Structures are given as C-alpha cells and as structure tokens.
Amino acid sequence: MLLTCRSEAWPIAGRFTIARGSKTEAHIIYVEVTDGAYRGHGEAVPYARYGETVEGALAALDAARPAIEAGQTPALTGAAANALDCALWDLRAKASGVPAWKAAGLRSFSPLKTAYTLSLDTPEAMGAQAAANARRPLLKLKIGGPDDLARVEAVRRNAPKTRLIVDANEGLTRDSLKALAPELKRLGVVLIEQPLKAGEDDALEGYKCPVPLCADESLHTRAELDRCARLYDAVNIKLDKTGGLTEALALKRAAKDKGLRIMVGCMVATSLSMAPAMIVAQGADFVDLDGPLLLAKDREHGLKITGSMLEPPEPALWG
C-alpha cells in the first residue's frame, strides 16, 4: 500500500458566508492509496471550527503513513480520517469490482434531491438569491444577526413554494430562538439547524420548539448521540465530522434507532466529497450535498447535477 496526500484549493462561485465568517476558496486535502494494481482516492475539508487546519491534517496523515502503508488502521479523526477512509472504500471497490454502495449494504443507489444553500447576506440580497433559485425544492438559508426575520421573510416572499431550512451555525441564544421560532413556523420553515453554540445547547432541554431542531456542530460521531437525542429532533451527519463513511453509516443507523430524523450534509467541496455521502443520504429526511453547486468549477468526472438532482457517481469519480 502506498499513500499520497496533498492540499488543493477550489474557487467558490462568489463568496460563501455563514455566521462565523466568509470565504472565497474551498481548501481541501486529497488522499490517494494504491496497492500497485488499483487506486482509490478521497477528499475532505479540515474545519477551523473544530481546531483543524489543512497543514495539521496532512501532518497527521504523514505521521500515520507507516501504519497506513502496512495495512493497519491509524488513530486519525475528522478530515484526515475521512479522506483516508473514503479512499480505502474506493480502493476496495476498484479492486473487488463490487461498488461501494453494494458493499455498504444498499439494495439500490438512487438519485437524490439536494438542498441549495443561500449564503448569509442582507435581506435584499438573500431575497434576490431566493428569486434566482425559487424552482429548487429545498433551500437552506444561513442566518446569524439582528435582521434574521427579515432575511427569512425576504426568502419566503421570493420563493413562496420552496421548503425552507434555516441554519444558524450557533448564532442564536435561547431567548432569540424562542422569539424567532414562532415566526419561522409561520413562514413555513421545516427545520432549524444548530441554533445555539455546541456545549451551550443544554439550554434546549425541555424546550418545545415549534420547528424541529437539528444538531450539526454538536454532533460528530456516535459518542455525542445520546446527548443530542435529548435536545434535538434531527441530526446532520457529515463525513468530515464522523471521520469517514464507515462511522457515518454506523451513526445513521444508531440515530434512526433513536427516532431521530436524518440530514446528510457537507462542507463546500467537490463531487469527490459528495459521492460517498450520497450512500449515507439514501433514504435520509433531508439531503444537503450542494458543495459542487457552490464552486466555480468541479473536479473531473464530477457528479451529474440537473437542477437540484444529483445522479449517483460514475466509477471514474469514486466507488
């Protein structure tokens, strides 16, 4: 087994802004593994919110190189673990001739309708974004400031028939959530993602929110699931948080067993990140795998995307 890893930067179409800040490029790590006859690859996004950097993730992979090339399972987490795990799934699929979705136990691998994310901006600008995407079946809008209600009202006015998810990215307090939630219910919002800061969301216990609440930053792996099940109605599973497809599949099963609704999400990244996530997203309540739609260009052999419909990946991409 030989390991290759590097950093890549992919330009975003414009600027992507959430409550914590904005960016114009997606910085990823790319991993390739080969057994001499076959190659598998994967990518991941190290996320500053979780104490990760591109340099740190690459250093972790390099330190684990002897174990990886000896066929052992290294003690990696987060983005580094994800890129490696997905590369190994791809390698096994190529070497065995069994597609990754079959190896994951699926009976079929179907196209998926993804949400489309509206970047945080002024109410007027977000209304314009909504108008340009009003035919999409599901929009997710970023909020995080005093004009949040005006933002959602502008989006609803310009996309009257579209289902809406609101993502606060930890930008609300319990009091602001309690004030805003009834208005979001009135506007037809179907889900509120991560309203409070992770670690401060015990304040949600016992609160009967009129709109279902979804854990994102609060949930990485099965280790946080029991706690989140007390506080939330849904969980957002992202492979960059779980450390790969293997744990993501286990987390999905465990979350469903607890009666939680499932969202499968992503960071801003290329189709190579979305392809393994599409396996987890089969049958999910909400799919948010719009990363390639937010980029100025996608990777070669990228997913075929028509409107908001994602077609399963070709083997040349992954799996």
CSV table of N, CA and C in Angstrom, one decimal, residues 76-233:
chain,number,residue,atom,x,y,z
A,76,LEU,N,-6.7,8.2,13.5
A,76,LEU,CA,-7.0,9.6,12.9
A,76,LEU,C,-8.4,9.9,13.2
A,77,THR,N,-8.7,11.2,13.2
A,77,THR,CA,-10.0,11.7,13.4
A,77,THR,C,-10.3,12.8,12.4
A,78,GLY,N,-11.6,13.2,12.3
A,78,GLY,CA,-12.0,14.3,11.5
A,78,GLY,C,-11.7,14.2,10.0
A,79,ALA,N,-11.2,15.3,9.4
A,79,ALA,CA,-11.0,15.4,8.0
A,79,ALA,C,-9.9,14.4,7.5
A,80,ALA,N,-8.8,14.3,8.3
A,80,ALA,CA,-7.8,13.3,7.9
A,80,ALA,C,-8.3,11.9,7.8
A,81,ALA,N,-9.1,11.5,8.8
A,81,ALA,CA,-9.7,10.2,8.8
A,81,ALA,C,-10.7,10.0,7.7
A,82,ASN,N,-11.4,11.0,7.4
A,82,ASN,CA,-12.4,10.9,6.4
A,82,ASN,C,-11.8,10.7,5.0
A,83,ALA,N,-10.8,11.5,4.6
A,83,ALA,CA,-10.2,11.4,3.3
A,83,ALA,C,-9.6,10.0,3.1
A,84,LEU,N,-8.9,9.5,4.2
A,84,LEU,CA,-8.3,8.2,4.1
A,84,LEU,C,-9.4,7.1,4.0
A,85,ASP,N,-10.4,7.2,4.9
A,85,ASP,CA,-11.5,6.1,4.9
A,85,ASP,C,-12.2,6.1,3.5
A,86,CYS,N,-12.5,7.2,3.0
A,86,CYS,CA,-13.2,7.2,1.6
A,86,CYS,C,-12.2,6.7,0.5
A,87,ALA,N,-11.0,7.0,0.6
A,87,ALA,CA,-10.0,6.5,-0.4
A,87,ALA,C,-9.9,5.0,-0.3
A,88,LEU,N,-10.0,4.4,0.9
A,88,LEU,CA,-9.9,3.0,1.1
A,88,LEU,C,-11.2,2.3,0.6
A,89,TRP,N,-12.3,2.9,0.9
A,89,TRP,CA,-13.6,2.4,0.3
A,89,TRP,C,-13.5,2.3,-1.2
A,90,ASP,N,-13.0,3.4,-1.8
A,90,ASP,CA,-12.8,3.5,-3.3
A,90,ASP,C,-11.9,2.4,-3.8
A,91,LEU,N,-10.7,2.2,-3.1
A,91,LEU,CA,-9.8,1.2,-3.5
A,91,LEU,C,-10.4,-0.2,-3.4
A,92,ARG,N,-11.1,-0.5,-2.3
A,92,ARG,CA,-11.7,-1.8,-2.2
A,92,ARG,C,-12.7,-2.0,-3.3
A,93,ALA,N,-13.5,-1.0,-3.7
A,93,ALA,CA,-14.5,-1.1,-4.8
A,93,ALA,C,-13.8,-1.4,-6.1
A,94,LYS,N,-12.7,-0.7,-6.4
A,94,LYS,CA,-12.0,-0.9,-7.6
A,94,LYS,C,-11.3,-2.3,-7.7
A,95,ALA,N,-10.8,-2.7,-6.6
A,95,ALA,CA,-10.0,-4.0,-6.5
A,95,ALA,C,-11.0,-5.2,-6.6
A,96,SER,N,-12.1,-5.0,-5.9
A,96,SER,CA,-13.1,-6.2,-5.8
A,96,SER,C,-14.1,-6.2,-7.0
A,97,GLY,N,-14.3,-5.1,-7.6
A,97,GLY,CA,-15.4,-5.0,-8.6
A,97,GLY,C,-16.7,-4.9,-8.0
A,98,VAL,N,-16.8,-4.7,-6.7
A,98,VAL,CA,-18.1,-4.6,-6.0
A,98,VAL,C,-18.3,-3.1,-5.7
A,99,PRO,N,-19.3,-2.4,-6.3
A,99,PRO,CA,-19.5,-1.0,-6.0
A,99,PRO,C,-19.6,-0.7,-4.5
A,100,ALA,N,-19.1,0.5,-4.1
A,100,ALA,CA,-19.1,0.8,-2.7
A,100,ALA,C,-20.6,0.8,-2.1
A,101,TRP,N,-21.5,1.2,-2.9
A,101,TRP,CA,-22.9,1.2,-2.4
A,101,TRP,C,-23.4,-0.2,-2.1
A,102,LYS,N,-23.0,-1.2,-2.9
A,102,LYS,CA,-23.4,-2.6,-2.6
A,102,LYS,C,-22.6,-3.1,-1.3
A,103,ALA,N,-21.3,-2.7,-1.2
A,103,ALA,CA,-20.5,-3.1,-0.1
A,103,ALA,C,-21.1,-2.5,1.2
A,104,ALA,N,-21.8,-1.3,1.1
A,104,ALA,CA,-22.4,-0.7,2.2
A,104,ALA,C,-23.7,-1.3,2.6
A,105,GLY,N,-24.2,-2.3,1.8
A,105,GLY,CA,-25.4,-3.0,2.2
A,105,GLY,C,-26.7,-2.4,1.5
A,106,LEU,N,-26.5,-1.5,0.6
A,106,LEU,CA,-27.7,-0.9,-0.1
A,106,LEU,C,-28.2,-1.9,-1.2
A,107,ARG,N,-29.6,-1.8,-1.3
A,107,ARG,CA,-30.2,-2.6,-2.4
A,107,ARG,C,-30.2,-1.9,-3.7
A,108,SER,N,-30.1,-0.6,-3.6
A,108,SER,CA,-30.1,0.3,-4.9
A,108,SER,C,-29.4,1.6,-4.5
A,109,PHE,N,-29.0,2.3,-5.5
A,109,PHE,CA,-28.3,3.6,-5.3
A,109,PHE,C,-29.1,4.6,-6.2
A,110,SER,N,-29.9,5.5,-5.6
A,110,SER,CA,-30.8,6.3,-6.3
A,110,SER,C,-30.3,7.8,-6.4
A,111,PRO,N,-30.8,8.5,-7.4
A,111,PRO,CA,-30.6,9.9,-7.4
A,111,PRO,C,-31.2,10.6,-6.2
A,112,LEU,N,-30.7,11.8,-5.9
A,112,LEU,CA,-31.1,12.5,-4.7
A,112,LEU,C,-31.4,14.0,-5.0
A,113,LYS,N,-32.4,14.5,-4.4
A,113,LYS,CA,-32.6,16.0,-4.5
A,113,LYS,C,-31.9,16.6,-3.3
A,114,THR,N,-31.0,17.6,-3.6
A,114,THR,CA,-30.3,18.3,-2.6
A,114,THR,C,-30.9,19.6,-2.3
A,115,ALA,N,-30.7,20.1,-1.0
A,115,ALA,CA,-31.0,21.5,-0.7
A,115,ALA,C,-29.9,22.3,-1.4
A,116,TYR,N,-30.3,23.6,-1.6
A,116,TYR,CA,-29.3,24.6,-2.1
A,116,TYR,C,-29.2,25.7,-1.1
A,117,THR,N,-27.9,26.0,-0.8
A,117,THR,CA,-27.6,26.9,0.3
A,117,THR,C,-27.6,28.4,-0.1
A,118,LEU,N,-28.3,29.3,0.6
A,118,LEU,CA,-28.2,30.7,0.3
A,118,LEU,C,-27.3,31.3,1.4
A,119,SER,N,-26.2,31.9,0.9
A,119,SER,CA,-25.2,32.5,1.8
A,119,SER,C,-25.7,33.6,2.6
A,120,LEU,N,-25.2,33.8,3.8
A,120,LEU,CA,-25.6,34.9,4.7
A,120,LEU,C,-25.3,36.3,4.0
A,121,ASP,N,-26.3,37.1,4.0
A,121,ASP,CA,-26.2,38.4,3.4
A,121,ASP,C,-27.3,39.3,3.9
A,122,THR,N,-27.5,40.5,3.3
A,122,THR,CA,-28.6,41.4,3.6
A,122,THR,C,-29.9,40.7,3.2
A,123,PRO,N,-31.0,41.1,3.9
A,123,PRO,CA,-32.3,40.6,3.4
A,123,PRO,C,-32.6,40.8,1.9
A,124,GLU,N,-32.2,41.9,1.4
A,124,GLU,CA,-32.4,42.2,0.0
A,124,GLU,C,-31.6,41.2,-0.9
A,125,ALA,N,-30.4,41.0,-0.5
A,125,ALA,CA,-29.5,40.1,-1.3
A,125,ALA,C,-30.0,38.7,-1.2
A,126,MET,N,-30.4,38.3,0.0
A,126,MET,CA,-30.8,36.9,0.2
A,126,MET,C,-32.2,36.7,-0.6
A,127,GLY,N,-33.0,37.7,-0.6
A,127,GLY,CA,-34.2,37.7,-1.4
A,127,GLY,C,-33.9,37.5,-2.9
A,128,ALA,N,-32.9,38.2,-3.4
A,128,ALA,CA,-32.5,38.0,-4.8
A,128,ALA,C,-32.0,36.6,-5.0
A,129,GLN,N,-31.2,36.1,-4.1
A,129,GLN,CA,-30.7,34.7,-4.2
A,129,GLN,C,-31.9,33.7,-4.3
A,130,ALA,N,-32.9,34.0,-3.4
A,130,ALA,CA,-34.0,33.1,-3.4
A,130,ALA,C,-34.8,33.1,-4.7
A,131,ALA,N,-35.0,34.3,-5.3
A,131,ALA,CA,-35.7,34.5,-6.5
A,131,ALA,C,-35.0,33.7,-7.6
A,132,ALA,N,-33.7,33.8,-7.6
A,132,ALA,CA,-32.9,33.1,-8.7
A,132,ALA,C,-33.0,31.5,-8.5
A,133,ASN,N,-33.4,31.1,-7.4
A,133,ASN,CA,-33.4,29.6,-7.1
A,133,ASN,C,-34.8,29.2,-6.6
A,134,ALA,N,-35.8,29.9,-7.0
A,134,ALA,CA,-37.2,29.7,-6.5
A,134,ALA,C,-37.7,28.3,-7.0
A,135,ARG,N,-37.2,27.8,-8.0
A,135,ARG,CA,-37.7,26.5,-8.5
A,135,ARG,C,-37.1,25.3,-7.8
A,136,ARG,N,-36.1,25.5,-7.0
A,136,ARG,CA,-35.5,24.4,-6.3
A,136,ARG,C,-36.4,23.9,-5.2
A,137,PRO,N,-36.5,22.6,-4.9
A,137,PRO,CA,-37.4,22.1,-4.0
A,137,PRO,C,-37.1,22.4,-2.5
A,138,LEU,N,-35.8,22.7,-2.2
A,138,LEU,CA,-35.4,22.9,-0.8
A,138,LEU,C,-34.3,23.9,-0.8
A,139,LEU,N,-34.5,25.0,-0.1
A,139,LEU,CA,-33.4,26.0,0.1
A,139,LEU,C,-33.0,26.0,1.6
A,140,LYS,N,-31.7,26.1,1.8
A,140,LYS,CA,-31.2,26.3,3.2
A,140,LYS,C,-30.6,27.7,3.3
A,141,LEU,N,-31.1,28.5,4.2
A,141,LEU,CA,-30.6,29.8,4.3
A,141,LEU,C,-29.8,30.0,5.6
A,142,LYS,N,-28.7,30.7,5.5
A,142,LYS,CA,-27.8,31.0,6.6
A,142,LYS,C,-28.3,32.2,7.3
A,143,ILE,N,-28.4,32.2,8.6
A,143,ILE,CA,-28.8,33.4,9.4
A,143,ILE,C,-27.7,33.6,10.5
A,144,GLY,N,-27.9,34.7,11.2
A,144,GLY,CA,-26.9,34.9,12.3
A,144,GLY,C,-26.8,36.4,12.6
A,145,GLY,N,-27.9,37.1,12.8
A,145,GLY,CA,-27.8,38.5,13.1
A,145,GLY,C,-29.1,39.2,13.4
A,146,PRO,N,-29.1,40.5,13.7
A,146,PRO,CA,-30.4,41.1,14.1
A,146,PRO,C,-31.5,41.2,13.0
A,147,ASP,N,-31.1,41.0,11.7
A,147,ASP,CA,-32.1,41.1,10.6
A,147,ASP,C,-32.5,39.7,10.2
A,148,ASP,N,-32.4,38.7,11.1
A,148,ASP,CA,-32.7,37.3,10.7
A,148,ASP,C,-34.2,37.1,10.2
A,149,LEU,N,-35.1,37.7,10.9
A,149,LEU,CA,-36.5,37.5,10.5
A,149,LEU,C,-36.7,38.2,9.1
A,150,ALA,N,-36.1,39.3,8.9
A,150,ALA,CA,-36.3,40.0,7.6
A,150,ALA,C,-35.6,39.2,6.5
A,151,ARG,N,-34.6,38.5,6.8
A,151,ARG,CA,-33.9,37.6,5.8
A,151,ARG,C,-34.9,36.5,5.4
A,152,VAL,N,-35.4,35.8,6.4
A,152,VAL,CA,-36.3,34.7,6.1
A,152,VAL,C,-37.6,35.2,5.4
A,153,GLU,N,-38.1,36.3,5.8
A,153,GLU,CA,-39.3,36.8,5.1
A,153,GLU,C,-39.0,37.2,3.6
A,154,ALA,N,-37.8,37.7,3.4
A,154,ALA,CA,-37.4,38.0,2.0
A,154,ALA,C,-37.3,36.8,1.2
A,155,VAL,N,-36.7,35.7,1.8
A,155,VAL,CA,-36.5,34.5,1.0
A,155,VAL,C,-37.9,33.9,0.7
A,156,ARG,N,-38.8,33.9,1.8
A,156,ARG,CA,-40.1,33.3,1.6
A,156,ARG,C,-40.9,34.1,0.5
A,157,ARG,N,-40.8,35.4,0.5
A,157,ARG,CA,-41.5,36.2,-0.4
A,157,ARG,C,-41.1,35.9,-1.9
A,158,ASN,N,-39.8,35.6,-2.0
A,158,ASN,CA,-39.2,35.4,-3.4
A,158,ASN,C,-39.2,33.9,-3.8
A,159,ALA,N,-39.5,33.0,-2.8
A,159,ALA,CA,-39.5,31.6,-3.1
A,159,ALA,C,-40.7,31.0,-2.4
A,160,PRO,N,-42.0,31.4,-2.8
A,160,PRO,CA,-43.1,31.1,-2.0
A,160,PRO,C,-43.5,29.6,-1.9
A,161,LYS,N,-43.0,28.8,-2.8
A,161,LYS,CA,-43.4,27.4,-2.8
A,161,LYS,C,-42.3,26.4,-2.3
A,162,THR,N,-41.1,26.9,-2.1
A,162,THR,CA,-40.0,26.1,-1.7
A,162,THR,C,-40.0,25.8,-0.2
A,163,ARG,N,-39.6,24.5,0.1
A,163,ARG,CA,-39.4,24.2,1.5
A,163,ARG,C,-38.1,24.9,2.0
A,164,LEU,N,-38.1,25.3,3.2
A,164,LEU,CA,-37.0,26.1,3.8
A,164,LEU,C,-36.4,25.5,5.0
A,165,ILE,N,-35.1,25.4,5.1
A,165,ILE,CA,-34.3,25.1,6.3
A,165,ILE,C,-33.6,26.4,6.7
A,166,VAL,N,-33.5,26.7,8.0
A,166,VAL,CA,-32.7,27.8,8.5
A,166,VAL,C,-31.6,27.2,9.2
A,167,ASP,N,-30.4,27.7,8.9
A,167,ASP,CA,-29.1,27.3,9.6
A,167,ASP,C,-28.5,28.4,10.3
A,168,ALA,N,-28.5,28.4,11.7
A,168,ALA,CA,-27.9,29.5,12.4
A,168,ALA,C,-26.4,29.3,12.7
A,169,ASN,N,-25.9,28.2,12.5
A,169,ASN,CA,-24.4,27.9,12.7
A,169,ASN,C,-24.0,28.5,14.1
A,170,GLU,N,-24.8,28.2,15.1
A,170,GLU,CA,-24.5,28.5,16.5
A,170,GLU,C,-24.7,30.0,16.8
A,171,GLY,N,-25.5,30.7,15.9
A,171,GLY,CA,-25.5,32.2,16.0
A,171,GLY,C,-26.6,32.7,16.9
A,172,LEU,N,-27.5,31.9,17.5
A,172,LEU,CA,-28.6,32.4,18.3
A,172,LEU,C,-28.4,32.1,19.8
A,173,THR,N,-29.2,32.8,20.6
A,173,THR,CA,-29.3,32.4,22.0
A,173,THR,C,-30.6,31.8,22.3
A,174,ARG,N,-30.8,31.2,23.5
A,174,ARG,CA,-32.1,30.6,23.8
A,174,ARG,C,-33.2,31.6,23.6
A,175,ASP,N,-33.0,32.8,24.1
A,175,ASP,CA,-34.0,33.8,24.1
A,175,ASP,C,-34.3,34.3,22.6
A,176,SER,N,-33.3,34.4,21.8
A,176,SER,CA,-33.6,34.8,20.4
A,176,SER,C,-34.2,33.7,19.6
A,177,LEU,N,-33.9,32.5,20.0
A,177,LEU,CA,-34.5,31.3,19.3
A,177,LEU,C,-36.0,31.3,19.7
A,178,LYS,N,-36.3,31.5,21.0
A,178,LYS,CA,-37.7,31.4,21.4
A,178,LYS,C,-38.5,32.5,20.8
A,179,ALA,N,-37.9,33.7,20.5
A,179,ALA,CA,-38.6,34.8,19.9
A,179,ALA,C,-38.8,34.5,18.4
A,180,LEU,N,-37.8,33.9,17.8
A,180,LEU,CA,-37.8,33.8,16.3
A,180,LEU,C,-38.5,32.5,15.8
A,181,ALA,N,-38.5,31.5,16.6
A,181,ALA,CA,-39.1,30.2,16.2
A,181,ALA,C,-40.5,30.3,15.7
A,182,PRO,N,-41.4,30.9,16.5
A,182,PRO,CA,-42.8,31.0,16.0
A,182,PRO,C,-43.0,31.7,14.7
A,183,GLU,N,-42.1,32.7,14.5
A,183,GLU,CA,-42.2,33.4,13.2
A,183,GLU,C,-41.7,32.5,12.0
A,184,LEU,N,-40.7,31.7,12.3
A,184,LEU,CA,-40.2,30.7,11.3
A,184,LEU,C,-41.2,29.7,11.0
A,185,LYS,N,-42.0,29.3,12.0
A,185,LYS,CA,-43.1,28.3,11.8
A,185,LYS,C,-44.1,29.0,10.9
A,186,ARG,N,-44.4,30.2,11.2
A,186,ARG,CA,-45.4,31.0,10.3
A,186,ARG,C,-45.0,31.0,8.9
A,187,LEU,N,-43.7,31.1,8.7
A,187,LEU,CA,-43.1,31.3,7.3
A,187,LEU,C,-42.9,29.9,6.6
A,188,GLY,N,-43.2,28.8,7.3
A,188,GLY,CA,-43.1,27.5,6.7
A,188,GLY,C,-41.8,26.9,6.8
A,189,VAL,N,-40.9,27.3,7.7
A,189,VAL,CA,-39.6,26.7,7.8
A,189,VAL,C,-39.8,25.3,8.4
A,190,VAL,N,-39.1,24.3,7.8
A,190,VAL,CA,-39.3,22.9,8.2
A,190,VAL,C,-38.3,22.4,9.2
A,191,LEU,N,-37.2,23.2,9.4
A,191,LEU,CA,-36.1,22.7,10.2
A,191,LEU,C,-35.2,23.9,10.6
A,192,ILE,N,-34.7,23.9,11.8
A,192,ILE,CA,-33.7,24.9,12.3
A,192,ILE,C,-32.5,24.1,12.7
A,193,GLU,N,-31.4,24.4,12.0
A,193,GLU,CA,-30.1,23.8,12.3
A,193,GLU,C,-29.3,24.5,13.3
A,194,GLN,N,-28.8,23.8,14.3
A,194,GLN,CA,-27.8,24.3,15.3
A,194,GLN,C,-28.0,25.8,15.7
A,195,PRO,N,-29.1,26.0,16.5
A,195,PRO,CA,-29.4,27.4,16.9
A,195,PRO,C,-28.4,27.9,17.9
A,196,LEU,N,-28.0,27.1,18.9
A,196,LEU,CA,-27.1,27.5,20.0
A,196,LEU,C,-25.7,26.9,19.8
A,197,LYS,N,-24.7,27.5,20.5
A,197,LYS,CA,-23.4,27.0,20.5
A,197,LYS,C,-23.3,25.6,21.0
A,198,ALA,N,-22.5,24.8,20.3
A,198,ALA,CA,-22.3,23.4,20.8
A,198,ALA,C,-21.7,23.5,22.2
A,199,GLY,N,-22.2,22.8,23.2
A,199,GLY,CA,-21.7,22.9,24.5
A,199,GLY,C,-22.5,23.8,25.4
A,200,GLU,N,-23.3,24.7,24.7
A,200,GLU,CA,-24.2,25.5,25.5
A,200,GLU,C,-25.7,25.1,25.2
A,201,ASP,N,-25.8,24.1,24.4
A,201,ASP,CA,-27.2,23.7,24.0
A,201,ASP,C,-28.0,22.9,25.0
A,202,ASP,N,-27.4,22.6,26.2
A,202,ASP,CA,-28.2,22.0,27.2
A,202,ASP,C,-29.4,22.9,27.5
A,203,ALA,N,-29.3,24.2,27.2
A,203,ALA,CA,-30.5,25.1,27.4
A,203,ALA,C,-31.7,24.7,26.6
A,204,LEU,N,-31.5,23.8,25.6
A,204,LEU,CA,-32.6,23.4,24.8
A,204,LEU,C,-33.5,22.3,25.5
A,205,GLU,N,-32.9,21.7,26.5
A,205,GLU,CA,-33.6,20.6,27.2
A,205,GLU,C,-34.9,21.1,27.7
A,206,GLY,N,-36.0,20.4,27.4
A,206,GLY,CA,-37.3,20.7,27.8
A,206,GLY,C,-38.0,21.8,27.0
A,207,TYR,N,-37.3,22.4,26.1
A,207,TYR,CA,-37.9,23.4,25.2
A,207,TYR,C,-38.7,22.8,24.1
A,208,LYS,N,-39.9,23.1,23.9
A,208,LYS,CA,-40.7,22.6,22.9
A,208,LYS,C,-40.8,23.6,21.7
A,209,CYS,N,-39.8,23.5,20.8
A,209,CYS,CA,-39.7,24.4,19.7
A,209,CYS,C,-40.8,24.1,18.7
A,210,PRO,N,-41.5,25.1,18.2
A,210,PRO,CA,-42.5,24.9,17.2
A,210,PRO,C,-42.0,24.4,15.8
A,211,VAL,N,-40.7,24.5,15.6
A,211,VAL,CA,-40.0,24.0,14.4
A,211,VAL,C,-39.0,23.0,14.8
A,212,PRO,N,-38.9,21.8,14.2
A,212,PRO,CA,-37.9,20.8,14.6
A,212,PRO,C,-36.5,21.3,14.6
A,213,LEU,N,-35.7,20.9,15.6
A,213,LEU,CA,-34.3,21.4,15.7
A,213,LEU,C,-33.3,20.2,15.3
A,214,CYS,N,-32.3,20.7,14.6
A,214,CYS,CA,-31.3,19.7,14.1
A,214,CYS,C,-29.9,20.0,14.6
A,215,ALA,N,-29.2,19.0,15.2
A,215,ALA,CA,-27.8,19.1,15.6
A,215,ALA,C,-26.9,19.1,14.5
A,216,ASP,N,-25.9,20.0,14.4
A,216,ASP,CA,-24.8,19.9,13.5
A,216,ASP,C,-23.5,20.0,14.2
A,217,GLU,N,-23.1,21.2,14.6
A,217,GLU,CA,-21.8,21.3,15.3
A,217,GLU,C,-21.8,20.5,16.6
A,218,SER,N,-22.9,20.2,17.2
A,218,SER,CA,-23.0,19.4,18.4
A,218,SER,C,-22.8,17.9,18.2
A,219,LEU,N,-22.9,17.4,17.0
A,219,LEU,CA,-22.8,16.0,16.8
A,219,LEU,C,-21.7,15.7,15.8
A,220,HIS,N,-20.7,14.9,16.2
A,220,HIS,CA,-19.7,14.4,15.3
A,220,HIS,C,-19.8,12.9,15.0
A,221,THR,N,-19.8,12.2,16.1
A,221,THR,CA,-19.9,10.7,16.0
A,221,THR,C,-20.9,10.1,16.9
A,222,ARG,N,-21.0,8.8,17.0
A,222,ARG,CA,-21.9,8.2,18.0
A,222,ARG,C,-21.7,8.6,19.4
A,223,ALA,N,-20.5,9.1,19.7
A,223,ALA,CA,-20.1,9.5,21.1
A,223,ALA,C,-21.1,10.6,21.6
A,224,GLU,N,-21.5,11.4,20.8
A,224,GLU,CA,-22.4,12.6,21.2
A,224,GLU,C,-23.9,12.3,21.0
A,225,LEU,N,-24.2,11.1,20.5
A,225,LEU,CA,-25.6,10.8,20.1
A,225,LEU,C,-26.6,10.8,21.2
A,226,ASP,N,-26.3,10.2,22.3
A,226,ASP,CA,-27.2,10.1,23.4
A,226,ASP,C,-27.6,11.5,23.9
A,227,ARG,N,-26.6,12.4,24.0
A,227,ARG,CA,-26.8,13.8,24.5
A,227,ARG,C,-27.7,14.5,23.5
A,228,CYS,N,-27.4,14.4,22.2
A,228,CYS,CA,-28.1,15.1,21.2
A,228,CYS,C,-29.6,14.6,21.1
A,229,ALA,N,-29.8,13.4,21.3
A,229,ALA,CA,-31.1,12.8,21.3
A,229,ALA,C,-32.1,13.4,22.3
A,230,ARG,N,-31.5,13.9,23.4
A,230,ARG,CA,-32.3,14.6,24.4
A,230,ARG,C,-32.7,16.0,24.0
A,231,LEU,N,-31.9,16.6,23.1
A,231,LEU,CA,-32.0,18.1,22.8
A,231,LEU,C,-32.6,18.4,21.4
A,232,TYR,N,-32.5,17.4,20.5
A,232,TYR,CA,-32.8,17.7,19.1
A,232,TYR,C,-33.7,16.7,18.5
A,233,ASP,N,-34.3,17.1,17.4
A,233,ASP,CA,-35.3,16.2,16.7
A,233,ASP,C,-34.6,15.5,15.5
